[in-house]
Amino acid sequence: MSEGYVEKEILQDVKKFIKKSPQIVVYNGSHWRKVQQNIQHLKTAFKDELKELGAGVIVSSVTSFLTGGAIALPGVLGFATAVVMNALKNKNRAEEKAVMQKLKIPGVYA
Amino acid sequence: MIDKEITIAKDFLSIQNKDGEVMFVIMYNDKSSQPDSDAKIIYGDDSPHAVLIKNDDHAIILDFLAEETLKMMKNSKKALVTEIEYNENLIKYNLENKFSKDSLYKLFEFAEAQHALKACYSVKLEKIKNFDERFMKFIDKEIEEI
């Protein structure tokens, strides 16, 4: 058990909560606003490249996230990297790497 | 005037499950404090922000709430809150798992194993009329400092 204030009973409630298929996951907070701005920037900057992945790929992948881990990545660009990775999850690793490199997104494959 | 220490939850999620229950997941909260049994989240009618009154000494600003989150809050009287100290292992774990469908549950298990799950408690959700008057000055100040 973690150090902190984790009540066992509530922890069980949390686990039950999560098992009941989260229907809506919403990101909030000032950092998230910056992320949104950056995604907009990415969509504009890599408009042509993203077309190859399918229309609206970034937006749809963001809304399909079920965890908030990405927003804790170091830096907003890191988040965008994870967004693109998520969008590519059904592609094989070679395709994924090729697109990542084409998008010139540093980090994971640097 | 507020006599509590105020921190800001820079990143947080609001989640609603299929039963309409609500949970907030707060990350990067750098102050650890034990929640009172009557901890609550206070919000106003038109404000995009809310305040989690955790105990007599500590309040956490939940800033820039999305529309969907405000809707969740208005439709619920209570919520679960978890606080996760986000570390490099968790970031790596999330990247490796690429946010798969069941990753939220696994994330919590992993956070627990990593001793990163720092708090887990329930709160009341309370809408008040004079929210702006009571809190906005402090919220604006905290946001400016980010």
XYZ file of C-alpha atoms in Angstrom:
256
model
C 0.000 0.000 0.000
C 1.181 3.466 -0.775
C 2.304 5.868 1.832
C -0.338 8.507 2.015
C -4.036 8.581 2.663
C -5.409 5.686 0.748
C -8.424 4.304 2.548
C -8.761 0.631 1.697
C -12.514 0.818 1.480
C -12.391 3.800 -0.858
C -9.689 2.143 -2.925
C -12.075 -0.747 -3.480
C -14.716 1.775 -4.530
C -12.250 3.274 -6.980
C -11.507 -0.120 -8.475
C -15.195 -0.886 -8.772
C -15.728 2.521 -10.309
C -13.125 1.957 -12.986
C -14.436 -1.498 -13.791
C -17.800 0.020 -14.627
C -16.520 1.081 -18.023
C -15.705 4.765 -17.853
C -18.050 6.478 -20.276
C -16.602 9.958 -20.202
C -13.024 10.950 -19.492
C -12.341 14.678 -19.499
C -9.040 16.450 -19.165
C -9.017 19.654 -17.177
C -6.541 22.164 -15.886
C -4.204 24.805 -17.200
C -1.672 22.317 -18.549
C -4.366 20.579 -20.499
C -5.330 23.877 -22.091
C -1.751 24.199 -23.285
C -1.886 20.659 -24.631
C -5.013 21.478 -26.589
C -3.319 24.524 -28.042
C -0.349 22.411 -29.013
C -2.500 19.765 -30.641
C -4.136 22.484 -32.673
C -0.688 23.655 -33.663
C 0.316 20.113 -34.636
C -2.807 19.648 -36.686
C -2.028 22.804 -38.594
C 1.686 22.185 -38.933
C 1.361 18.571 -40.075
C -1.883 18.860 -41.958
C -0.725 16.901 -45.003
C 1.023 14.170 -43.069
C -1.978 13.651 -40.830
C -4.237 13.259 -43.827
C -2.377 10.058 -44.573
C -3.392 8.714 -41.187
C -7.038 9.497 -41.689
C -9.077 12.590 -41.054
C -9.382 13.756 -37.486
C -6.992 11.151 -36.176
C -5.578 13.318 -33.432
C -8.902 14.525 -32.156
C -10.401 11.057 -32.106
C -7.415 9.576 -30.361
C -7.487 12.250 -27.701
C -11.109 11.665 -26.916
C -10.580 7.932 -26.795
C -7.909 8.130 -24.120
C -8.864 6.329 -20.983
C -6.023 7.511 -18.860
C -4.472 10.833 -18.105
C -0.909 9.703 -18.110
C 0.001 11.572 -21.202
C -0.486 14.964 -19.705
C 2.216 14.256 -17.206
C 4.783 13.650 -19.892
C 7.625 16.076 -19.752
C 6.514 18.873 -21.951
C 3.554 19.395 -24.145
C 5.283 18.013 -27.213
C 5.687 14.773 -25.308
C 1.969 14.623 -24.970
C 1.479 15.161 -28.651
C 3.882 12.298 -29.252
C 1.736 10.037 -27.150
C -1.364 11.232 -28.953
C 0.112 10.301 -32.282
C 1.324 6.985 -30.906
C -2.149 6.216 -29.715
C -3.529 7.049 -33.111
C -1.075 4.631 -34.620
C -1.625 1.768 -32.263
C -3.261 -0.390 -34.881
C -0.358 -0.019 -37.244
C 2.741 -2.135 -37.056
C 5.885 -0.826 -35.465
C 7.666 -0.075 -38.736
C 4.725 1.949 -40.033
C 4.458 3.675 -36.701
C 8.102 4.603 -36.652
C 7.970 5.870 -40.214
C 5.059 8.167 -39.468
C 6.608 9.390 -36.244
C 9.776 10.267 -38.086
C 7.842 11.918 -40.856
C 6.043 14.043 -38.325
C 9.462 14.908 -36.895
C 8.239 14.334 -33.390
C 11.219 13.758 -31.112
C 11.350 11.679 -27.988
C 10.329 8.080 -28.194
C 12.150 7.224 -31.389
C 14.908 9.779 -31.128
C -10.442 35.654 3.166
C -9.097 32.120 3.038
C -6.738 30.932 5.742
C -5.820 27.624 4.114
C -2.767 26.707 2.138
C -3.857 26.666 -1.470
C -2.250 24.510 -4.107
C -3.279 24.041 -7.686
C -3.997 20.765 -9.432
C -2.292 21.529 -12.695
C -3.506 18.381 -14.360
C -6.554 16.422 -13.438
C -9.124 14.194 -15.010
C -12.792 13.911 -14.396
C -14.289 10.544 -15.179
C -17.864 9.373 -15.288
C -18.681 5.682 -15.425
C -21.685 3.944 -16.864
C -23.604 4.302 -13.588
C -23.174 8.071 -13.707
C -20.693 8.073 -10.815
C -17.946 10.696 -10.918
C -14.266 10.490 -10.039
C -11.498 13.085 -10.142
C -7.939 11.951 -10.673
C -5.484 14.614 -9.603
C -1.878 14.443 -10.696
C 1.091 16.544 -9.794
C -0.288 17.718 -6.537
C 2.889 18.383 -4.624
C 1.419 18.738 -1.168
C 0.248 15.680 0.700
C -2.392 16.127 3.350
C -4.998 13.949 4.959
C -8.544 14.659 3.831
C -11.221 15.399 6.385
C -14.296 13.227 6.404
C -16.271 16.244 5.183
C -13.927 17.137 2.310
C -15.832 18.767 -0.525
C -15.527 20.327 -3.926
C -17.102 23.761 -4.130
C -18.049 25.347 -7.403
C -20.123 28.227 -8.676
C -22.758 28.755 -11.297
C -20.658 30.338 -13.981
C -17.067 29.895 -12.851
C -14.801 27.626 -14.912
C -12.926 26.733 -11.721
C -13.677 24.828 -8.527
C -11.979 24.365 -5.177
C -11.437 21.102 -3.353
C -11.578 21.856 0.351
C -9.540 18.947 1.588
C -9.214 19.791 5.261
C -8.986 22.785 7.575
C -5.497 23.658 6.327
C -5.429 22.748 2.686
C -7.446 23.517 -0.416
C -6.727 22.494 -4.005
C -7.806 24.591 -6.956
C -9.289 22.636 -9.828
C -8.799 25.128 -12.617
C -10.191 25.350 -16.120
C -12.963 22.805 -15.857
C -14.266 21.528 -19.154
C -17.961 21.822 -19.972
C -18.414 18.073 -19.605
C -16.902 18.191 -16.139
C -19.224 20.976 -15.027
C -22.128 18.920 -16.298
C -20.941 15.865 -14.345
C -20.681 17.945 -11.188
C -24.124 19.437 -11.546
C -25.615 15.972 -11.939
C -23.880 14.431 -8.928
C -23.811 15.081 -5.220
C -20.589 13.260 -4.460
C -17.424 12.077 -6.154
C -14.392 9.933 -5.560
C -11.001 11.617 -5.577
C -7.657 9.971 -6.147
C -4.306 11.680 -6.094
C -1.419 10.218 -8.049
C 2.151 11.322 -7.735
C 3.169 10.943 -11.318
C 6.661 9.638 -11.764
C 8.860 8.531 -14.632
C 7.918 4.875 -14.215
C 4.273 5.684 -14.654
C 5.002 7.804 -17.698
C 7.026 4.974 -19.207
C 4.322 2.482 -18.354
C 1.714 4.564 -20.102
C 3.838 5.007 -23.166
C 4.520 1.296 -23.399
C 0.860 0.452 -23.007
C -0.162 3.155 -25.410
C -3.315 3.931 -23.548
C -5.063 0.676 -24.252
C -8.738 0.378 -23.451
C -8.332 -1.070 -19.991
C -5.310 1.035 -19.156
C -7.079 3.160 -16.587
C -7.551 0.183 -14.305
C -4.027 -1.024 -14.941
C -2.685 2.451 -14.355
C -4.179 2.453 -10.883
C -2.774 -0.968 -10.127
C 0.609 0.135 -11.376
C 0.428 3.378 -9.428
C -0.355 1.412 -6.299
C 2.564 -0.930 -6.915
C 4.812 2.077 -7.463
C 3.644 3.648 -4.201
C 2.428 6.555 -6.286
C -1.217 6.362 -5.332
C -1.136 9.010 -2.665
C -4.721 9.535 -1.688
C -8.083 8.003 -2.211
C -11.204 9.544 -0.663
C -14.728 10.657 -1.312
C -16.026 14.223 -1.377
C -19.314 16.057 -1.527
C -19.982 18.276 -4.516
C -21.446 21.584 -3.484
C -22.547 24.467 -5.655
C -22.494 27.824 -3.881
C -23.852 31.189 -4.894
C -20.926 33.404 -3.883
C -18.144 31.273 -5.345
C -16.503 34.060 -7.350
C -16.558 36.448 -4.438
C -14.929 33.917 -2.112
C -12.399 32.283 -4.370
C -11.673 34.033 -7.638
C -9.034 36.401 -6.314
C -6.994 33.466 -4.994
C -7.548 31.347 -8.051
C -6.450 34.122 -10.393
C -3.314 34.643 -8.332
C -2.391 30.937 -8.439
C -3.050 30.675 -12.167
C -0.859 33.684 -12.832
C 2.019 31.977 -11.058
C 1.970 28.858 -13.241
